[in-house]
Coordinates of C-alpha atoms in Angstrom, one line a residue:
X22 CA 0.0 0.0 0.0
X23 CA 1.5 3.3 -1.0
X24 CA 1.9 6.3 1.3
X25 CA -0.9 8.4 -0.3
X26 CA -3.3 5.5 0.0
X27 CA -2.3 5.0 3.6
X28 CA -3.0 8.7 4.3
X29 CA -6.4 8.5 2.6
X30 CA -7.3 5.3 4.3
X31 CA -6.4 6.8 7.7
X32 CA -8.5 9.9 7.1
X33 CA -11.5 7.8 6.0
X34 CA -11.3 5.6 9.0
X35 CA -10.9 8.6 11.4
X36 CA -14.0 10.2 9.9
X37 CA -15.9 7.0 10.1
X38 CA -15.0 6.6 13.8
X39 CA -16.9 9.9 14.5
X40 CA -20.2 8.7 12.9
X41 CA -23.4 8.6 15.0
X42 CA -23.7 5.6 17.3
X43 CA -26.4 3.0 16.7
X44 CA -26.1 1.2 20.1
X45 CA -26.4 2.4 23.6
X46 CA -24.2 5.0 25.2
X47 CA -20.5 4.3 26.0
X48 CA -20.2 2.4 29.3
X49 CA -18.8 4.1 32.3
X50 CA -15.0 3.7 32.5
X51 CA -13.7 0.9 34.7
X52 CA -13.0 2.2 38.2
X53 CA -9.5 0.6 38.1
X54 CA -7.2 0.3 35.1
X55 CA -7.7 -3.0 33.3
X56 CA -5.9 -4.8 30.6
X57 CA -7.8 -6.8 28.0
X58 CA -6.0 -9.3 25.7
X59 CA -7.8 -9.5 22.4
X60 CA -7.3 -12.3 19.9
X61 CA -7.5 -11.0 16.3
X62 CA -8.3 -13.6 13.7
X63 CA -7.5 -12.1 10.4
X64 CA -10.8 -12.6 8.5
X65 CA -12.6 -9.6 7.0
X66 CA -15.9 -10.0 8.9
X67 CA -14.0 -9.4 12.2
X68 CA -12.5 -6.1 10.9
X69 CA -14.7 -4.0 13.2
X70 CA -12.3 -5.0 15.9
X71 CA -9.7 -2.5 14.7
X72 CA -11.6 0.3 16.4
X73 CA -11.5 -1.4 19.8
X74 CA -8.1 -0.3 21.1
X75 CA -8.8 3.5 20.7
X76 CA -12.3 3.2 22.1
X77 CA -11.2 1.3 25.2
X78 CA -8.8 4.0 26.2
X79 CA -11.9 6.0 27.1
X80 CA -13.0 3.1 29.3
X81 CA -9.7 3.0 31.2
X82 CA -8.8 -0.2 29.5
X83 CA -5.5 -1.0 27.8
X84 CA -5.7 -3.5 24.9
X85 CA -3.1 -6.0 24.1
X86 CA -3.5 -8.1 20.9
X87 CA -2.5 -11.5 19.6
X88 CA -3.0 -12.5 15.9
X89 CA -4.3 -15.8 14.6
X90 CA -4.9 -17.2 11.2
X91 CA -7.4 -19.8 12.2
X92 CA -10.4 -20.0 14.5
X93 CA -9.0 -23.2 16.0
X94 CA -5.9 -21.3 17.2
X95 CA -8.0 -18.6 18.8
X96 CA -10.1 -21.3 20.6
X97 CA -6.9 -22.9 21.9
X98 CA -5.7 -19.5 23.2
X99 CA -9.0 -18.9 25.0
X100 CA -8.9 -22.3 26.6
X101 CA -5.3 -21.7 27.8
X102 CA -6.3 -18.2 29.1
X103 CA -3.6 -16.5 27.0
X104 CA -6.3 -14.2 25.5
X105 CA -9.5 -12.8 27.2
X106 CA -11.7 -12.5 24.1
X107 CA -11.5 -13.5 20.5
X108 CA -13.4 -14.5 17.4
X109 CA -14.0 -18.3 17.1
X110 CA -16.0 -20.6 14.8
X111 CA -19.7 -21.4 15.4
X112 CA -18.7 -25.0 16.3
X113 CA -16.0 -24.1 18.8
X114 CA -18.3 -23.9 21.9
X115 CA -19.5 -27.5 21.2
X116 CA -16.0 -28.7 20.5
X117 CA -14.7 -27.2 23.8
X118 CA -17.6 -28.8 25.7
X119 CA -16.9 -32.2 24.1
X120 CA -13.3 -31.8 25.3
X121 CA -14.5 -31.4 28.8
X122 CA -14.1 -27.6 29.1
X123 CA -16.6 -24.9 29.8
X124 CA -14.0 -22.1 30.0
X125 CA -15.2 -20.4 26.8
X126 CA -18.4 -18.3 26.8
X127 CA -20.0 -17.2 23.6
X128 CA -21.2 -13.5 23.5
X129 CA -22.6 -12.8 20.1
X130 CA -22.5 -13.9 16.4
X131 CA -20.6 -11.6 14.1
X132 CA -21.7 -12.0 10.4
X133 CA -23.3 -14.1 7.8
X134 CA -23.0 -14.7 4.1
X135 CA -24.1 -17.0 1.3
X136 CA -21.5 -19.7 0.7
X137 CA -20.5 -21.1 -2.7
X138 CA -17.8 -23.4 -3.9
X139 CA -15.1 -21.6 -5.8
X140 CA -14.6 -23.7 -9.0
X141 CA -11.5 -23.7 -11.1
X142 CA -11.9 -22.1 -14.5
X143 CA -12.6 -24.8 -17.1
X144 CA -14.3 -27.1 -14.6
X145 CA -18.1 -27.3 -14.7
X146 CA -20.0 -27.4 -11.3
X147 CA -23.4 -25.8 -11.5
X148 CA -25.5 -28.3 -9.7
X149 CA -25.1 -30.6 -6.7
X150 CA -24.8 -33.7 -9.0
X151 CA -21.8 -32.1 -10.7
X152 CA -19.6 -32.6 -7.6
X153 CA -19.5 -36.3 -8.2
X154 CA -16.0 -37.5 -8.9
X155 CA -14.6 -34.0 -8.4
X156 CA -11.6 -33.1 -6.2
X157 CA -12.7 -30.5 -3.6
X158 CA -10.4 -28.8 -1.2
X159 CA -11.6 -28.6 2.3
X160 CA -10.3 -27.5 5.7
X161 CA -11.5 -30.3 8.0
X162 CA -13.0 -29.1 11.2
X163 CA -13.3 -25.5 10.0
X164 CA -16.5 -23.4 10.2
X165 CA -16.8 -23.6 6.4
X166 CA -16.4 -27.3 6.4
X167 CA -19.2 -27.7 9.0
X168 CA -21.5 -25.7 6.7
X169 CA -20.5 -27.8 3.7
X170 CA -20.8 -31.2 5.4
X171 CA -24.2 -30.3 7.1
X172 CA -25.6 -29.2 3.7
X173 CA -24.6 -32.4 2.0
X174 CA -26.1 -34.5 4.9
X175 CA -29.4 -32.6 4.7
X176 CA -29.5 -33.1 0.9
X177 CA -28.8 -36.8 1.2
X178 CA -25.6 -36.4 -0.9
X179 CA -23.0 -39.0 0.1
X180 CA -19.8 -37.4 1.3
X181 CA -17.8 -40.0 -0.6
X182 CA -19.4 -38.9 -3.9
X183 CA -16.4 -36.5 -4.3
X184 CA -12.8 -36.7 -3.4
X185 CA -12.1 -34.5 -0.3
X186 CA -8.6 -33.0 -0.4
X187 CA -7.5 -31.8 3.0
X188 CA -5.6 -28.5 2.8
X189 CA -3.7 -27.3 5.8
X190 CA -2.9 -23.7 6.6
X191 CA -4.6 -20.4 5.7
X192 CA -6.7 -19.5 2.8
X193 CA -3.8 -18.7 0.5
X194 CA -3.0 -22.4 0.4
X195 CA -6.4 -23.1 -1.0
X196 CA -6.1 -20.4 -3.7
X197 CA -2.7 -21.8 -4.7
X198 CA -4.0 -25.4 -4.9
X199 CA -6.9 -24.2 -7.1
X200 CA -4.4 -22.3 -9.3
X201 CA -2.1 -25.3 -9.7
X202 CA -5.0 -27.5 -10.6
X203 CA -4.5 -29.8 -7.6
X204 CA -8.3 -29.5 -6.9
X205 CA -11.4 -28.8 -9.0
X206 CA -13.0 -26.6 -6.4
X207 CA -12.6 -25.3 -2.9
X208 CA -14.9 -24.8 0.1
X209 CA -13.2 -21.6 1.3
X210 CA -13.8 -18.4 3.2
X211 CA -13.5 -14.7 2.6
X212 CA -11.4 -12.8 1.5
X213 CA -9.8 -15.7 -0.3
X214 CA -13.0 -16.7 -2.1
X215 CA -13.2 -13.2 -3.7
X216 CA -9.4 -13.1 -4.2
X217 CA -9.5 -16.3 -6.3
X218 CA -12.5 -15.0 -8.4
X219 CA -11.0 -11.5 -8.8
X220 CA -7.7 -13.0 -10.0
X221 CA -9.5 -15.0 -12.6
X222 CA -8.5 -18.4 -11.1
X223 CA -12.1 -19.5 -10.5
X224 CA -15.7 -18.7 -10.4
X225 CA -18.5 -18.9 -7.8
X226 CA -20.9 -21.9 -8.2
X227 CA -23.6 -19.4 -7.2
X228 CA -26.5 -21.8 -7.8
X229 CA -25.4 -24.0 -4.9
X230 CA -25.6 -22.1 -1.6
X231 CA -24.3 -24.3 1.3
X232 CA -25.0 -21.7 4.0
X233 CA -28.6 -22.7 4.3
X234 CA -28.5 -25.9 6.3
X235 CA -30.9 -26.1 9.2
X236 CA -28.2 -27.5 11.4
X237 CA -25.4 -24.9 10.8
X238 CA -26.8 -21.9 9.0
X239 CA -25.1 -18.9 7.6
X240 CA -23.2 -17.6 10.7
X241 CA -19.5 -17.0 10.0
X242 CA -18.3 -16.9 13.6
X243 CA -18.8 -15.5 17.0
X244 CA -17.1 -13.5 19.7
X245 CA -16.3 -15.4 22.8
X246 CA -14.6 -14.7 26.1
X247 CA -13.0 -16.7 28.9
X248 CA -15.2 -17.4 31.9
X249 CA -12.5 -15.8 34.0
X250 CA -12.7 -12.6 32.0
X251 CA -16.5 -12.6 32.3
X252 CA -16.0 -12.7 36.1
X253 CA -13.0 -10.5 36.6
X254 CA -12.9 -8.1 33.6
X255 CA -16.6 -7.7 33.0
X256 CA -16.4 -3.9 32.7
X257 CA -13.6 -4.2 30.1
X258 CA -15.5 -6.8 28.1
X259 CA -18.7 -4.6 28.2
X260 CA -16.7 -1.7 26.7
X261 CA -15.1 -4.1 24.1
X262 CA -18.5 -5.3 23.0
X263 CA -19.9 -1.8 22.9
X264 CA -17.1 -0.6 20.7
X265 CA -17.3 -3.7 18.4
X266 CA -21.1 -3.4 17.9
X267 CA -20.9 0.3 17.2
X268 CA -18.2 -0.2 14.5
X269 CA -20.0 -3.3 13.1
X270 CA -23.3 -1.4 12.7
X271 CA -21.6 1.6 11.1
X272 CA -19.6 -0.5 8.7
X273 CA -22.7 -2.4 7.8
X274 CA -24.3 0.8 6.6
X275 CA -21.2 1.9 4.6
X276 CA -19.7 -0.7 2.3
X277 CA -16.8 1.5 1.3
X278 CA -15.9 2.1 4.9
X279 CA -16.2 -1.6 5.5
X280 CA -13.8 -2.3 2.6
X281 CA -11.3 0.2 3.9
X282 CA -11.4 -1.3 7.4
X283 CA -11.1 -4.7 5.9
X284 CA -8.0 -3.6 4.0
X285 CA -6.4 -2.1 7.1
X286 CA -7.2 -5.2 9.2
X287 CA -6.0 -7.9 6.7
X288 CA -3.5 -6.0 4.5
X289 CA -5.4 -7.1 1.3
X290 CA -5.8 -4.6 -1.5
X291 CA -9.1 -2.7 -1.8
X292 CA -10.0 -4.3 -5.1
X293 CA -10.3 -7.6 -3.3
X294 CA -12.0 -6.3 -0.1
X295 CA -14.6 -4.3 -2.1
X296 CA -15.7 -7.6 -3.8
X297 CA -15.7 -9.4 -0.5
X298 CA -17.9 -6.9 1.3
X299 CA -20.6 -7.5 -1.3
X300 CA -20.9 -11.0 0.1
X301 CA -20.7 -10.5 3.8
X302 CA -23.5 -9.2 6.0
X303 CA -22.2 -7.9 9.3
X304 CA -24.2 -8.6 12.4
X305 CA -24.7 -12.0 14.0
X306 CA -27.6 -14.3 13.2
X307 CA -26.7 -17.0 15.8
X308 CA -29.0 -17.8 18.7
X309 CA -29.2 -20.6 21.4
X310 CA -31.5 -22.8 19.4
X311 CA -29.1 -22.7 16.4
X312 CA -26.2 -23.6 18.7
X313 CA -28.1 -26.6 20.0
X314 CA -28.9 -27.8 16.5
X315 CA -25.2 -27.4 15.6
X316 CA -24.0 -29.3 18.6
X317 CA -26.3 -32.2 17.9
X318 CA -25.4 -32.5 14.2
X319 CA -21.6 -32.1 14.8
X320 CA -21.9 -35.3 16.9
X321 CA -24.0 -37.0 14.3
X322 CA -21.4 -36.2 11.7
X323 CA -18.7 -37.7 13.9
X324 CA -16.9 -34.4 14.3
X325 CA -17.2 -34.4 18.1
X326 CA -17.4 -37.5 20.3
X327 CA -20.6 -36.7 22.2
X328 CA -23.8 -34.6 21.8
X329 CA -23.3 -31.4 23.8
X330 CA -26.6 -29.8 22.8
X331 CA -28.0 -30.2 26.3
X332 CA -25.0 -28.3 27.8
X333 CA -24.6 -25.5 25.2
X334 CA -26.8 -23.1 27.1
X335 CA -24.1 -23.1 29.9
X336 CA -21.5 -21.5 27.5
X337 CA -23.7 -18.9 25.8
X338 CA -24.4 -15.6 27.6
X339 CA -26.0 -12.6 25.9
X340 CA -26.2 -10.5 29.0
X341 CA -23.3 -8.2 28.0
X342 CA -24.8 -7.8 24.5
X343 CA -28.2 -6.8 26.1
X344 CA -26.4 -4.3 28.3
X345 CA -24.7 -2.4 25.4
X346 CA -27.7 -2.4 23.0
X347 CA -30.2 0.5 23.1
X348 CA -33.3 -0.3 25.1

């Protein structure tokens, strides 16, 4: 990013930060100085988080950050207590419970979007029957994989009807595999979906939306905190959530501001992030009933060893969200 673009981007984000608030008033500052360690997962739909450090100064809270590429790494950090709050995948609460831990508490969903396979140019996939015999790149255990697997199960499509190619690492590895021809299509996430399409490597199979399964749905992730932070840093978490929801709602109203924040957060060029924000709808759609359905199906799919749907309510707490939203 050149210097002029950085200046323009900084000015745009500064102006954006002064926009009118859509949630309740700023919480009262913490009586004593607190430190909140925030896990930043570098996916575009979590880009509202870039406004948090500056806002939390006004709440007498210092922010420290840790960066992660995958939700699974952020979940591990929460379980170990090395971060207080982070974005994780919709399945991660059930996974943690199945591992015997209730140390992570979900606060709110963050965004939703339609989900389409990205298909390599020259390969024809326009209908569900077209996946038969194809090589499809997946990230086993990822939020996207859960959406894909649940959709196939509900449609009665055998998972073995295609060749699943497990791809490790971040989204760039998927784009590279598609470009090399190692796979015919990939079940991927933003911004890498739009990056592959914008670079002419593939196209969206946009007649096959796999975000609509009853079990998993369209939610892209959620914000979660440690149970210790909920108890000992509640004021700081409340201010964090207030800041995040303000930025989220403002970005949702202004696609260009969303694209600029996305660029700053991920380092991707605006021509990619502008395409990506056309797909993502900021604002969580997750609720307790959806979490219960997810937990049950994850067990049925063999992803987690036991059904935790009866316990999931113990690790979902919307009380902070209710406190920061306008009444």
